[in-house]
Short mmCIF file of C-alpha atoms in Angstrom, two decimals:
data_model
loop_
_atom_site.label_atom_id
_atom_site.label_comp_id
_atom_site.label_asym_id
_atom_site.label_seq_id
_atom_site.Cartn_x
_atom_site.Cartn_y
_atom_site.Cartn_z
CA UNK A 26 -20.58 -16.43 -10.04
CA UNK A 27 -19.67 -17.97 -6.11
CA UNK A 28 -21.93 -17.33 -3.57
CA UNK A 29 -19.63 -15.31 -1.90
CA UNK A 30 -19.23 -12.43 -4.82
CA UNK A 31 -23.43 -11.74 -4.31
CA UNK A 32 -24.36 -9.09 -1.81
CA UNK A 33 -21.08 -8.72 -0.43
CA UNK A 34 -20.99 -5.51 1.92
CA UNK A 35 -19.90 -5.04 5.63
CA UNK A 36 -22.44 -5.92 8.24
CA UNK A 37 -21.67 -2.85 10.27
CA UNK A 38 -21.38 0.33 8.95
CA UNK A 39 -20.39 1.84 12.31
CA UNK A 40 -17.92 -0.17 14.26
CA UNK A 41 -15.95 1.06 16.61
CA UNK A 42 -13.18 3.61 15.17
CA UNK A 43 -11.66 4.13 11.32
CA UNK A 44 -9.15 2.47 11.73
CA UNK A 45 -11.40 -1.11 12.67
CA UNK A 46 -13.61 -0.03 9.62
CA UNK A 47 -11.01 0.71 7.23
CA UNK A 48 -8.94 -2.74 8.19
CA UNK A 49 -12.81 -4.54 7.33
CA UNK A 50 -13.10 -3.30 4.11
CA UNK A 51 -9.86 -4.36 3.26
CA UNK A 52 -10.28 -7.97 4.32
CA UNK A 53 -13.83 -7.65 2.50
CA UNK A 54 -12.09 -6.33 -1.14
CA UNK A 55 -9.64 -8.94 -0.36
CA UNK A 56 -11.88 -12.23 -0.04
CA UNK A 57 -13.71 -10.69 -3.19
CA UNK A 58 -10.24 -11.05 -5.08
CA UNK A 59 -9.72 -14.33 -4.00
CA UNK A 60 -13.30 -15.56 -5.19
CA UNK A 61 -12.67 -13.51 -8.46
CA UNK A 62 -9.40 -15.40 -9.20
CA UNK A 63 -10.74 -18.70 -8.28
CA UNK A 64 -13.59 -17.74 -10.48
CA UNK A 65 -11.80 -16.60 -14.04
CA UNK A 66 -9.30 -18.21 -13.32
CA UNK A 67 -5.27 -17.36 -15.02
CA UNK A 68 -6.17 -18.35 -18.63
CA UNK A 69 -7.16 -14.54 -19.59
CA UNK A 70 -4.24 -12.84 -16.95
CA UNK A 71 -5.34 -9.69 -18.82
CA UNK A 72 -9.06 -10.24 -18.08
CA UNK A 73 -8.45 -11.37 -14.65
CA UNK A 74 -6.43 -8.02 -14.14
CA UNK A 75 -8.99 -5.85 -15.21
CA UNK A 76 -11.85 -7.80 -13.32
CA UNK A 77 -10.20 -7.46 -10.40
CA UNK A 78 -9.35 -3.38 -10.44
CA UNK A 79 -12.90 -3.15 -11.77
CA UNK A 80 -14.68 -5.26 -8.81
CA UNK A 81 -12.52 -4.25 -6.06
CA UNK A 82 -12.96 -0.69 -6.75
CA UNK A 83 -16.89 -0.86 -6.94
CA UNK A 84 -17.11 -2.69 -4.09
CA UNK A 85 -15.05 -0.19 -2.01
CA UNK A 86 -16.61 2.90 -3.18
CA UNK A 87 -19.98 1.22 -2.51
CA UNK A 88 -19.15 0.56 1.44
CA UNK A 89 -17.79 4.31 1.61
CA UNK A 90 -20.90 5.59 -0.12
CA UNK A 91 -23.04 3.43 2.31
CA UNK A 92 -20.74 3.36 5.44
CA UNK A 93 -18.74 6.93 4.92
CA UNK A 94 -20.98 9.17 2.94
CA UNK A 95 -19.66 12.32 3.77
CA UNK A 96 -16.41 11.35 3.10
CA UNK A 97 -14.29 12.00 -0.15
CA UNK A 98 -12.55 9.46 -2.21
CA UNK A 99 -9.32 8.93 -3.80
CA UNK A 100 -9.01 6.30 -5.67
CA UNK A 101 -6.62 4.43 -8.53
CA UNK A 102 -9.99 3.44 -10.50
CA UNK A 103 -11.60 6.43 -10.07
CA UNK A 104 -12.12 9.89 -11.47
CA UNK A 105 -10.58 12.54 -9.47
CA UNK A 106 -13.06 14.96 -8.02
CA UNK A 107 -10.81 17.94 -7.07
CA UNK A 108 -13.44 18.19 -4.08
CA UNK A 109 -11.66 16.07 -1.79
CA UNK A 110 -8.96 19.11 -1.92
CA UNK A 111 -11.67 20.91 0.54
CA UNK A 112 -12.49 17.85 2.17
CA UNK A 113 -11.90 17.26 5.79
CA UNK A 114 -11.67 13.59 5.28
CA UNK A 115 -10.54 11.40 2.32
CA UNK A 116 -10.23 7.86 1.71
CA UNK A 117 -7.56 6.86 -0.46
CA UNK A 118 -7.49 3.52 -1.64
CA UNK A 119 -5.75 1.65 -4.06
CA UNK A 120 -8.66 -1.43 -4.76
CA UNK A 121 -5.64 -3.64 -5.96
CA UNK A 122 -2.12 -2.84 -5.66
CA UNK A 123 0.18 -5.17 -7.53
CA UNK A 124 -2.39 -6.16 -10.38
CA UNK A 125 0.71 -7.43 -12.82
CA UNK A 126 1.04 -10.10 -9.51
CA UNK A 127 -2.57 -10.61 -9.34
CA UNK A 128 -2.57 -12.31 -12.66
CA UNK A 129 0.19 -14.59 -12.09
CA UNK A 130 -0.92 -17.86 -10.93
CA UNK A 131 0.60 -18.73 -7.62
CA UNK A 132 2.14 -14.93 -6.70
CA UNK A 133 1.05 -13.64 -3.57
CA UNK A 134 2.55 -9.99 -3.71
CA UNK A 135 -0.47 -8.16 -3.80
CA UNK A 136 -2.43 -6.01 -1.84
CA UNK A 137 -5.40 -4.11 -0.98
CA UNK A 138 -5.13 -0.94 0.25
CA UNK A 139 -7.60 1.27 2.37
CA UNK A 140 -6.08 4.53 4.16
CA UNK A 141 -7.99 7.36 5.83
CA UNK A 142 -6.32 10.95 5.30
CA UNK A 143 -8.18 13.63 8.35
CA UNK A 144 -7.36 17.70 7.88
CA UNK A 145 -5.66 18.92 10.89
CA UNK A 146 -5.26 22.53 10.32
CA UNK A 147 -6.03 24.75 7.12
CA UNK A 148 -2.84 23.12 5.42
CA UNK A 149 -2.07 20.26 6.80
CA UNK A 150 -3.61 16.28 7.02
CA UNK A 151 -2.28 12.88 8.44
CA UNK A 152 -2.46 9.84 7.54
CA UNK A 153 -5.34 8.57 10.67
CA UNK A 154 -5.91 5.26 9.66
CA UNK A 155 -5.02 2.20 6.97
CA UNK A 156 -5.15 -1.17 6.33
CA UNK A 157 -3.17 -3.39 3.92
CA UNK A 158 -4.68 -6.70 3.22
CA UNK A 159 -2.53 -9.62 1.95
CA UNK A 160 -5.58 -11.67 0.69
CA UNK A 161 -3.04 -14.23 -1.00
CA UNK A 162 -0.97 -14.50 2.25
CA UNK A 163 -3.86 -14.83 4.35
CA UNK A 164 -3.03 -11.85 6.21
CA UNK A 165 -3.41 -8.43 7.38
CA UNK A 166 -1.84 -5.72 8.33
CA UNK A 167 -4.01 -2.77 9.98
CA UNK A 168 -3.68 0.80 12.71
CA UNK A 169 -6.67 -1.06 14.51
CA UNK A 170 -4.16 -3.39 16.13
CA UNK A 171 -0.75 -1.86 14.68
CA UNK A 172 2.00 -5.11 14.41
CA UNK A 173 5.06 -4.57 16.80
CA UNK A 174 8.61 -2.44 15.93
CA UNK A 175 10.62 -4.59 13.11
CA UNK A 176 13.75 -6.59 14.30
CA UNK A 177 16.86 -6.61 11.92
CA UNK A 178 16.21 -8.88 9.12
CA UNK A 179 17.43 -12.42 10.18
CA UNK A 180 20.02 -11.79 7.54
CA UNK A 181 21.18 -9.01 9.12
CA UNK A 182 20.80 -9.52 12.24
CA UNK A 183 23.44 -13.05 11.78
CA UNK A 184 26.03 -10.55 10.29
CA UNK A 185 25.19 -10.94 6.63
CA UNK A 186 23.72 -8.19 4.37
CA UNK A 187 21.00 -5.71 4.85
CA UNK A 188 18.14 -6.67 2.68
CA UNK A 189 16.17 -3.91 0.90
CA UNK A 190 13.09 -4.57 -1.19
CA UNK A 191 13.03 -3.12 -4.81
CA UNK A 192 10.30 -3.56 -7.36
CA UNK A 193 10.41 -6.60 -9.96
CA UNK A 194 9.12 -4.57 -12.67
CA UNK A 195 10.50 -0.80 -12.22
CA UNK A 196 13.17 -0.53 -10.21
CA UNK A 197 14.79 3.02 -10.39
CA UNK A 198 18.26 2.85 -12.02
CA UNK A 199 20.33 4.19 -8.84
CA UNK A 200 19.27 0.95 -6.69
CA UNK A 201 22.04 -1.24 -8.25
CA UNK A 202 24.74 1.21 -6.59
CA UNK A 203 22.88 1.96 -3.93
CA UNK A 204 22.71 -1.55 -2.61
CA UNK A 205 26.48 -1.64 -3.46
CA UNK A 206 27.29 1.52 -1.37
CA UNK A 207 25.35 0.30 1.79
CA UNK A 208 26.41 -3.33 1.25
CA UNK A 209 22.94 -4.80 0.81
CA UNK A 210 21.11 -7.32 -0.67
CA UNK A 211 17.96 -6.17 -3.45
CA UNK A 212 14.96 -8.53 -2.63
CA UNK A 213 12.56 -7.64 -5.94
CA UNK A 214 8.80 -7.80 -4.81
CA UNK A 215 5.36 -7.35 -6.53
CA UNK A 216 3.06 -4.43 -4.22
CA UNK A 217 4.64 -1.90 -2.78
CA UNK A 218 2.17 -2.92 0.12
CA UNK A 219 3.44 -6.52 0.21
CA UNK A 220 7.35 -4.75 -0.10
CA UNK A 221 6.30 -2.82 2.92
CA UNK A 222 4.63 -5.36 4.48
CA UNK A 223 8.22 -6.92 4.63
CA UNK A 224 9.85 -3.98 6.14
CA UNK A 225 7.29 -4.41 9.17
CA UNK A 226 7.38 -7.96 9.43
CA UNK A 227 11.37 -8.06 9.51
CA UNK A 228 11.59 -9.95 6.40
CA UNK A 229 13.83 -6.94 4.74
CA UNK A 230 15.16 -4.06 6.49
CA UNK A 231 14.11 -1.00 4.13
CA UNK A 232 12.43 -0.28 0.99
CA UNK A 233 13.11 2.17 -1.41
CA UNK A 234 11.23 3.47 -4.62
CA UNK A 235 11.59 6.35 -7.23
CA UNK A 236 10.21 7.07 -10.25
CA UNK A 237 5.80 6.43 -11.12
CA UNK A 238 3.80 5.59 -7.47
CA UNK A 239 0.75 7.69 -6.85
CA UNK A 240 -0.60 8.21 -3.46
CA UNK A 241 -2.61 5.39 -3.38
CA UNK A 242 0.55 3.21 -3.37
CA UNK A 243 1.96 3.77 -0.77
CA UNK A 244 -0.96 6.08 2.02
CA UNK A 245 -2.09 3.17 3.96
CA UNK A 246 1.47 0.87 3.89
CA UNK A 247 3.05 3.86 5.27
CA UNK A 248 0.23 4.60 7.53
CA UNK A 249 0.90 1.02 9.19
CA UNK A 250 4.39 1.53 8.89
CA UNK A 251 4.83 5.18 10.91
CA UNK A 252 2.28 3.49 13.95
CA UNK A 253 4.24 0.91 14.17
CA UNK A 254 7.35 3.46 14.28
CA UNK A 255 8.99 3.09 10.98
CA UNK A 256 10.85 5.54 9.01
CA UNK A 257 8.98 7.03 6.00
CA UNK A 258 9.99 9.32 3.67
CA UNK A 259 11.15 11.14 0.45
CA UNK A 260 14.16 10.30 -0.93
CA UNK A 261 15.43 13.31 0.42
CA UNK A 262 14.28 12.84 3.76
CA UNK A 263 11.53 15.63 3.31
CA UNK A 264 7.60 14.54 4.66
CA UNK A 265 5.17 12.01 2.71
CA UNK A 266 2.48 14.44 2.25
CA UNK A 267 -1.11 13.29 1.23
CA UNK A 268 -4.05 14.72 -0.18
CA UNK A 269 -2.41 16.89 -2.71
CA UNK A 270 -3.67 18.39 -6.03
CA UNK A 271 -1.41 16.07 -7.89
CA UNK A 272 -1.90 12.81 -6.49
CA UNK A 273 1.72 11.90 -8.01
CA UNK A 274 4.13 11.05 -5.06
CA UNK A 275 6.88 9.34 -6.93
CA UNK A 276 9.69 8.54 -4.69
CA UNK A 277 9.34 6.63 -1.13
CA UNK A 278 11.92 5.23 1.70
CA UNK A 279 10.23 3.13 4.63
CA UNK A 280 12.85 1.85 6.78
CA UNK A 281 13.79 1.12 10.48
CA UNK A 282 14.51 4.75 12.14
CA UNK A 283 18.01 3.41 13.54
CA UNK A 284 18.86 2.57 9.70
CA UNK A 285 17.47 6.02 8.20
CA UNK A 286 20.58 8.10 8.94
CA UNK A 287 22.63 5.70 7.28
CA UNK A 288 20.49 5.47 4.63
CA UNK A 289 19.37 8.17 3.28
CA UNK A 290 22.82 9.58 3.33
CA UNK A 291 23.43 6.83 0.70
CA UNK A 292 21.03 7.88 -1.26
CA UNK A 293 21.87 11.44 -1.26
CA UNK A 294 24.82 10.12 -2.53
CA UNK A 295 23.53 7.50 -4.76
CA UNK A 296 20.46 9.06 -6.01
CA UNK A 297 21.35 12.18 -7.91
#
């Protein structure tokens, strides 16, 4: 085993706000990943898969045992403790997001993905903080330091097509003629953190998703995305809520707020 992969943990179990502590234990699950796959290797992708959801998630429940103890947890590799539906604070975390990517040599759509959900009144929450690492693209994005409001794609912005990221692997059937209606341009992606990722960096102008994400796909993407003052939504325009019994929130649009009208009009069309 690497050096690195012994007594991993975060040096500070108090830094300054949630939002800095959640954006450090994504960078920490993050390097562990990248150690893992230089480690095993691709020649088991199965192996490698299951190593990573396996380490990442002990490692992150460990630092929110140690760091956050109070705290509740919601996580893909966990069990559900109904608990956290009384809690006033719950992490939910997805320890890798895009695991069919993480065992393809040379992909770097994948993500980890840290979010903070804080009770605000009796029956509501908010997202408070997230952090989506990129450990394969070298990158982060956090709510500690949120990344600047999205230009047009470059695509776009030249007069071409509008570019809208879509999953490589299950992409709901109405995409094909939504694209068509709107006159855009399906990018396929691994994450759905990476494919909002894009939608913040510029790289695509929307994302859209229906059909089999749980909360833990998409809480701290779209907690980047609304501080940086993105659209997010249900398909039918209705709030992302977190924190629910079900953790099942299936359908998802993150896009700029001047395209939103536009598009979610398609997809009331589109999407029946």
């Amino acid at each position: 085993m690497t050096r690195t992969l012994v007594n991993r943990a975060l040096r500070d179990c108090a830094p300054a706000s949630d939002a800095t502590f959640a954006r450090s234990l994504a960078v920490l699950a993050g390097e562990l990943l990248l150690d893992l796959r230089t480690e095993l290797g691709h020649q088991d992708p199965d192996a490698l898969r299951a190593a990573g959801d396996a380490r990442s998630h002990e490692l992150i429940v460990n630092e929110l045992a140690r760091c956050r103890p109070a705290d509740a947890v919601l996580s893909e590799e966990g069990k559900d403790d109904p608990a956290r539906l009384d809690a006033d604070r719950v992490w939910i975390v997805d320890p890798l997001d895009g695991t069919r990517e993480f065992g393809e040599a040379g992909r770097s759509d994948w993500a980890v993905h840290i979010a903070l959900w804080q009770r605000t009144g009796p029956e509501t929450g908010k997202l408070a903080a997230g952090a989506v690492a990129l450990p394969a693209q070298h990158r982060v994005q956090a709510t500690a330091a949120a990344p600047p409001y999205p230009p047009l794609s470059h695509q776009a912005a030249s007069g071409g097509r509008l570019r809208l990221a879509a999953s490589r692997s299950r992409p709901p059937a109405f995409l094909t003629g939504l694209a068509e209606a709107l006159g855009a341009e399906l990018v396929p992606m691994g994450s759905a953190g990476a494919k909002i990722a894009a939608v913040i960096d510029g790289e695509v102008d929307g994302y859209v998703h229906a059909g089999g994400q749980y909360e833990w796909d998409s809480a701290a993407p779209v907690a980047v995305a609304t501080a940086t003052g993105l659209h997010a939504s249900r398909l039918d325009g209705s709030g992302l809520e977190y924190n629910r019994p079900s953790p099942l929130l299936p359908d998802l649009v993150v896009c700029r707020k001047d395209l939103a009208p536009r598009l979610l009009a398609a997809l009331e069309r589109c999407a029946r």
